[in-house]
């Protein structure tokens, strides 16, 4: 564990060394990230100009969920960036290099693609969450803070598990699959009150692609929403289950890795 | 002690068959057909510790696939591998700490950061203690003269400079076995020589076992006491380079330049009784082909004593020719027959 933590720091240092030389690039990335989030937020605000409640949820509550969502999402985006995996590691064969090094292959791949600017989204999310927290007059103490941290960790684990498993599909098929963008779209649904969807979508968002655990479920722990509150505490459990599953599937995939070219 | 022990190693790949045309593509969409391609066909070999072994064969013979199985990148379809006492793919992370790998076609270093930073990162990954790392790095840097390159980003290095850095990168953790996949590809003769010298010295000093694949037989001649030759996934030769030359070398050719014009019959008369074949280029120069069973000195003594000669050149069949012959025929055994057949022809 100490070993892996020190590696994170080493890779971070190198990231900073390479990326900070292109300062403009860095700010453009931060800015486009934030703009992307802003459009989503504006969408929520527009909806609430037409209605007072969405499935029994007030504007402040929905924005609260959104603010919560941004925190794990920002962490996930800055640490787990597997978009180019198939292209770079499978097709170009860089997995060969990774596999000749004495650290877990997934960990190495993650570290090589680290993207810290995205973390700024988390801070913005925390600010939004804080504003709504005050508006909704939710009590805040050490217990709430700890629960929030556990929830965020659980949510990040779910994301990581799901995307690790999906990325590991590349080990079996050379062709890039369209499933990643699809997932990316689905994950947006987790930000809204789950009760507004029909039964099937609820099941999918809870058990299959459990993106409701990266948004509405954990956030509702702090809100007055009885239906979903009971699910909130499942967040860390689902996190452990999905992350373990994702890593196991990855390990299985590595054994099926075929290498590229000569 | 054995560094590498391989028994009945086999690797099969499922290769997708693409049917022709649009109709075929549609069919592929629903039911894919695969063909099994056997890249490595039940090979066995053992390499003792401290040996430099050359692994040669044509493109697609299965060299890289074998290396990838030996380094734990690929999982074999069947067979046993033991490298350094480990089964590579089973305890991969522990195993790779004791080996070094260089793929000539692919960089092991980080493209954007300075060379020294790549080395530092590798130090962390391999958990080499600082003091040991420093000592080792100093030694390697001095030996390969990298002092000026250390702070440059890898993408700004020339191929030769990069390859020397790659070598250092693979050796920082002092591995007991080093796998080199075409380490001299694309390099100029100076760098090639330097790298060969370096590898040789390292082998003598640290008893590092080296397995290298190459298309440049000069590498083999300079370094390897042993060659394993692969063709179509099978080992067709495993043994010393000298034996290979002795066994399958075609013989020698001696070129004579005479002071005065001569006749073919004269020369044939001189060497009567010896199984040699003469051919003439022009009035003053002639070539004689001498099979291995006949001593060159016997022929020389008969010719030199009776004719005035201005120049003599003895030409040995070089390894390239031998290997080319063997590749062409696909088996070292068959090729022997083939060469013998040719000898007979030239003797007539």
Short mmCIF file of C-alpha atoms in Angstrom, two decimals, chain A:
data_model
loop_
_atom_site.label_atom_id
_atom_site.label_comp_id
_atom_site.label_asym_id
_atom_site.label_seq_id
_atom_site.Cartn_x
_atom_site.Cartn_y
_atom_site.Cartn_z
CA UNK A 1 0.00 0.00 0.00
CA UNK A 2 2.78 2.40 0.89
CA UNK A 3 4.40 1.37 -2.35
CA UNK A 4 1.32 2.23 -4.40
CA UNK A 5 0.81 5.53 -2.63
CA UNK A 6 4.37 6.56 -3.34
CA UNK A 7 3.85 5.59 -6.98
CA UNK A 8 0.81 7.83 -7.22
CA UNK A 9 2.95 10.71 -6.04
CA UNK A 10 5.75 9.89 -8.50
CA UNK A 11 3.40 9.76 -11.45
CA UNK A 12 1.72 12.97 -10.29
CA UNK A 13 5.05 14.72 -10.23
CA UNK A 14 5.74 13.63 -13.76
CA UNK A 15 2.31 14.71 -14.86
CA UNK A 16 2.90 18.13 -13.42
CA UNK A 17 6.29 18.36 -15.09
CA UNK A 18 4.96 17.50 -18.53
CA UNK A 19 1.60 19.22 -18.46
CA UNK A 20 2.46 22.44 -16.76
CA UNK A 21 4.75 23.27 -19.61
CA UNK A 22 1.63 23.67 -21.69
CA UNK A 23 -0.18 26.10 -19.42
CA UNK A 24 -2.80 27.23 -21.92
CA UNK A 25 -3.78 23.63 -22.53
CA UNK A 26 -4.28 23.11 -18.83
CA UNK A 27 -6.68 26.02 -18.44
CA UNK A 28 -8.62 25.18 -21.57
CA UNK A 29 -9.21 21.74 -20.16
CA UNK A 30 -10.38 23.06 -16.81
CA UNK A 31 -12.63 25.56 -18.49
CA UNK A 32 -14.25 23.10 -20.90
CA UNK A 33 -14.83 20.70 -18.02
CA UNK A 34 -16.63 23.34 -16.05
CA UNK A 35 -18.65 24.53 -19.04
CA UNK A 36 -19.84 20.98 -19.59
CA UNK A 37 -21.02 20.81 -16.00
CA UNK A 38 -22.57 24.25 -16.21
CA UNK A 39 -24.79 23.29 -19.15
CA UNK A 40 -26.11 20.34 -17.16
CA UNK A 41 -26.82 22.56 -14.20
CA UNK A 42 -28.56 25.15 -16.37
CA UNK A 43 -30.73 22.36 -17.76
CA UNK A 44 -31.91 21.56 -14.23
CA UNK A 45 -32.61 25.23 -13.52
CA UNK A 46 -34.60 25.57 -16.74
CA UNK A 47 -36.76 22.58 -15.80
CA UNK A 48 -37.59 24.16 -12.48
CA UNK A 49 -38.73 27.34 -14.16
CA UNK A 50 -41.61 25.29 -15.49
CA UNK A 51 -42.41 23.19 -12.47
CA UNK A 52 -41.98 23.41 -8.73
CA UNK A 53 -41.18 19.82 -8.05
CA UNK A 54 -39.77 16.88 -9.95
CA UNK A 55 -41.21 13.63 -8.62
CA UNK A 56 -41.64 15.23 -5.24
CA UNK A 57 -38.17 16.79 -5.23
CA UNK A 58 -37.64 20.52 -4.95
CA UNK A 59 -35.16 22.49 -7.03
CA UNK A 60 -32.71 22.84 -4.19
CA UNK A 61 -32.82 19.10 -3.60
CA UNK A 62 -32.16 18.22 -7.24
CA UNK A 63 -29.31 20.71 -7.38
CA UNK A 64 -28.04 19.21 -4.13
CA UNK A 65 -27.91 15.80 -5.83
CA UNK A 66 -26.11 17.36 -8.77
CA UNK A 67 -23.59 18.99 -6.49
CA UNK A 68 -22.99 15.66 -4.79
CA UNK A 69 -22.60 13.93 -8.15
CA UNK A 70 -19.89 16.34 -9.24
CA UNK A 71 -17.63 15.36 -6.35
CA UNK A 72 -17.15 11.64 -7.11
CA UNK A 73 -17.35 12.39 -10.83
CA UNK A 74 -14.48 14.86 -10.61
CA UNK A 75 -12.37 12.43 -8.63
CA UNK A 76 -13.17 9.64 -11.05
CA UNK A 77 -12.33 11.74 -14.09
CA UNK A 78 -9.03 12.91 -12.70
CA UNK A 79 -7.80 9.51 -11.57
CA UNK A 80 -9.48 7.00 -13.80
CA UNK A 81 -9.16 7.99 -17.38
CA UNK A 82 -9.46 4.86 -19.47
CA UNK A 83 -10.94 6.30 -22.65
CA UNK A 84 -8.01 5.67 -24.93
CA UNK A 85 -7.12 2.31 -23.50
CA UNK A 86 -8.06 0.09 -26.44
CA UNK A 87 -6.32 2.30 -28.97
CA UNK A 88 -3.18 2.97 -27.01
CA UNK A 89 -2.57 -0.18 -25.02
CA UNK A 90 -4.15 -2.94 -27.08
CA UNK A 91 -3.82 -1.82 -30.70
CA UNK A 92 -0.45 -0.15 -30.26
CA UNK A 93 0.66 -2.87 -27.88
CA UNK A 94 1.78 -0.70 -24.98
CA UNK A 95 0.26 -3.28 -22.67
CA UNK A 96 3.43 -5.30 -23.31
CA UNK A 97 5.47 -2.70 -21.51
CA UNK A 98 3.02 -2.42 -18.65
CA UNK A 99 3.08 -6.17 -18.14
CA UNK A 100 6.84 -6.28 -17.79
CA UNK A 101 6.76 -3.98 -14.77
CA UNK A 102 6.27 -5.09 -11.19
CA UNK A 103 3.06 -3.34 -10.24
CA UNK A 104 -0.54 -4.22 -10.90
CA UNK A 105 -1.31 -3.60 -14.56
CA UNK A 106 -4.57 -1.72 -13.98
CA UNK A 107 -2.88 0.51 -11.47
CA UNK A 108 -0.11 1.33 -13.91
CA UNK A 109 -2.53 2.09 -16.72
CA UNK A 110 -4.55 4.35 -14.45
CA UNK A 111 -1.46 6.20 -13.25
CA UNK A 112 -0.16 6.72 -16.75
CA UNK A 113 -3.40 8.43 -17.72
CA UNK A 114 -3.94 10.52 -14.67
CA UNK A 115 -5.68 13.84 -15.40
CA UNK A 116 -5.70 16.03 -12.27
CA UNK A 117 -7.37 19.18 -13.71
CA UNK A 118 -10.73 17.39 -13.60
CA UNK A 119 -10.56 17.51 -9.82
CA UNK A 120 -11.58 21.16 -10.00
CA UNK A 121 -15.06 19.91 -10.90
CA UNK A 122 -15.16 18.24 -7.49
CA UNK A 123 -14.47 21.52 -5.74
CA UNK A 124 -17.16 23.28 -7.70
CA UNK A 125 -19.52 20.43 -6.82
CA UNK A 126 -18.64 20.78 -3.16
CA UNK A 127 -19.44 24.49 -3.31
CA UNK A 128 -22.83 23.81 -4.98
CA UNK A 129 -23.51 21.13 -2.39
CA UNK A 130 -22.62 23.53 0.39
CA UNK A 131 -24.94 26.26 -0.89
CA UNK A 132 -27.87 23.83 -1.15
CA UNK A 133 -26.97 22.38 2.24
CA UNK A 134 -27.48 25.79 3.80
CA UNK A 135 -30.59 26.51 1.75
CA UNK A 136 -32.22 23.25 2.76
CA UNK A 137 -31.24 23.79 6.34
CA UNK A 138 -29.72 20.34 6.77
CA UNK A 139 -27.83 19.85 10.03
CA UNK A 140 -24.09 19.53 9.55
CA UNK A 141 -21.67 17.87 11.94
CA UNK A 142 -18.80 15.45 12.09
CA UNK A 143 -21.12 12.48 11.45
CA UNK A 144 -22.50 14.03 8.28
CA UNK A 145 -19.01 14.80 7.07
CA UNK A 146 -17.83 11.24 7.63
CA UNK A 147 -20.91 9.80 5.95
CA UNK A 148 -20.37 12.13 3.01
CA UNK A 149 -16.77 10.95 2.65
CA UNK A 150 -17.77 7.28 2.80
CA UNK A 151 -20.49 7.88 0.24
CA UNK A 152 -18.13 9.66 -2.13
CA UNK A 153 -15.59 6.85 -1.84
CA UNK A 154 -18.34 4.31 -2.52
CA UNK A 155 -19.49 6.24 -5.57
CA UNK A 156 -15.98 6.51 -6.98
CA UNK A 157 -15.54 2.76 -6.47
CA UNK A 158 -18.71 2.04 -8.42
CA UNK A 159 -17.57 4.20 -11.31
CA UNK A 160 -14.13 2.67 -11.29
CA UNK A 161 -15.50 -0.86 -11.16
CA UNK A 162 -17.95 -0.35 -14.01
CA UNK A 163 -15.47 1.38 -16.29
CA UNK A 164 -12.69 -1.06 -15.48
CA UNK A 165 -14.90 -3.96 -16.50
CA UNK A 166 -16.01 -2.20 -19.67
CA UNK A 167 -12.46 -1.29 -20.58
CA UNK A 168 -11.33 -4.87 -19.99
CA UNK A 169 -13.58 -5.94 -22.87
CA UNK A 170 -10.81 -4.62 -25.13
CA UNK A 171 -8.73 -7.64 -24.11
CA UNK A 172 -11.16 -9.93 -25.89
CA UNK A 173 -11.99 -7.91 -28.95
CA UNK A 174 -9.59 -5.80 -30.96
CA UNK A 175 -12.28 -3.55 -32.28
CA UNK A 176 -13.28 -0.70 -30.00
CA UNK A 177 -16.80 -1.22 -28.74
CA UNK A 178 -19.39 1.52 -28.59
CA UNK A 179 -20.35 0.59 -25.07
CA UNK A 180 -18.29 3.22 -23.31
CA UNK A 181 -20.07 6.25 -24.79
CA UNK A 182 -23.37 4.48 -24.16
CA UNK A 183 -22.52 4.09 -20.50
CA UNK A 184 -21.40 7.66 -20.37
CA UNK A 185 -24.88 8.70 -21.46
CA UNK A 186 -26.65 6.40 -19.03
CA UNK A 187 -24.65 7.67 -16.10
CA UNK A 188 -26.33 11.06 -16.43
CA UNK A 189 -29.62 9.50 -15.40
CA UNK A 190 -28.29 8.83 -11.94
CA UNK A 191 -28.30 12.52 -11.17
CA UNK A 192 -32.07 12.87 -11.11
CA UNK A 193 -34.65 11.58 -8.62
CA UNK A 194 -34.89 7.90 -9.38
CA UNK A 195 -38.64 7.84 -8.74
CA UNK A 196 -39.40 9.79 -11.91
CA UNK A 197 -38.29 6.86 -14.08
CA UNK A 198 -40.28 3.77 -14.88
CA UNK A 199 -39.62 0.51 -13.06
CA UNK A 200 -37.25 -0.99 -15.64
CA UNK A 201 -34.95 2.02 -15.71
CA UNK A 202 -34.96 2.10 -11.93
CA UNK A 203 -33.79 -1.51 -11.80
CA UNK A 204 -31.09 -0.86 -14.36
CA UNK A 205 -29.81 2.21 -12.56
CA UNK A 206 -29.80 0.43 -9.22
CA UNK A 207 -28.45 -3.03 -9.94
CA UNK A 208 -27.04 -3.30 -13.43
CA UNK A 209 -25.41 0.01 -14.24
CA UNK A 210 -25.72 1.34 -10.69
CA UNK A 211 -25.26 5.00 -11.49
CA UNK A 212 -28.03 5.94 -9.09
CA UNK A 213 -25.43 5.23 -6.43
CA UNK A 214 -23.33 8.01 -7.91
CA UNK A 215 -25.87 10.70 -7.28
CA UNK A 216 -29.38 10.32 -6.10
CA UNK A 217 -29.09 7.48 -3.55
CA UNK A 218 -26.14 8.66 -1.46
CA UNK A 219 -27.26 12.30 -1.64
CA UNK A 220 -30.71 11.44 -0.40
CA UNK A 221 -29.21 10.23 2.86
CA UNK A 222 -29.06 13.88 3.81
CA UNK A 223 -32.45 14.75 2.35
CA UNK A 224 -35.97 14.04 3.40
CA UNK A 225 -36.75 11.45 0.76
CA UNK A 226 -37.92 8.27 2.41
CA UNK A 227 -38.10 6.00 -0.65
CA UNK A 228 -34.49 6.32 -1.61
CA UNK A 229 -32.92 6.89 1.76
CA UNK A 230 -32.85 3.20 2.57
CA UNK A 231 -30.65 2.67 -0.48
CA UNK A 232 -28.16 5.32 0.56
CA UNK A 233 -26.31 3.09 2.96
CA UNK A 234 -25.89 0.48 0.24
CA UNK A 235 -23.53 2.82 -1.60
CA UNK A 236 -20.25 1.64 -0.03
CA UNK A 237 -21.38 -2.00 -0.31
CA UNK A 238 -22.16 -1.63 -4.00
CA UNK A 239 -18.84 0.16 -4.37
CA UNK A 240 -16.92 -2.78 -2.97
CA UNK A 241 -18.91 -5.31 -5.01
CA UNK A 242 -18.51 -3.50 -8.31
CA UNK A 243 -14.88 -2.58 -7.83
CA UNK A 244 -13.97 -6.15 -6.91
CA UNK A 245 -15.93 -7.45 -9.87
CA UNK A 246 -14.28 -4.95 -12.20
CA UNK A 247 -10.78 -5.83 -11.05
CA UNK A 248 -11.41 -9.57 -11.27
CA UNK A 249 -12.73 -9.17 -14.78
CA UNK A 250 -9.69 -7.07 -15.66
CA UNK A 251 -7.33 -9.71 -14.29
CA UNK A 252 -9.13 -12.34 -16.31
CA UNK A 253 -8.85 -10.13 -19.39
CA UNK A 254 -5.09 -9.67 -18.92
CA UNK A 255 -4.68 -13.44 -19.17
CA UNK A 256 -6.43 -13.33 -22.50
CA UNK A 257 -4.29 -10.46 -23.78
CA UNK A 258 -2.94 -11.36 -27.18
CA UNK A 259 -0.33 -8.72 -27.75
CA UNK A 260 0.09 -6.72 -30.90
CA UNK A 261 2.41 -7.04 -33.88
CA UNK A 262 5.87 -8.46 -33.66
#
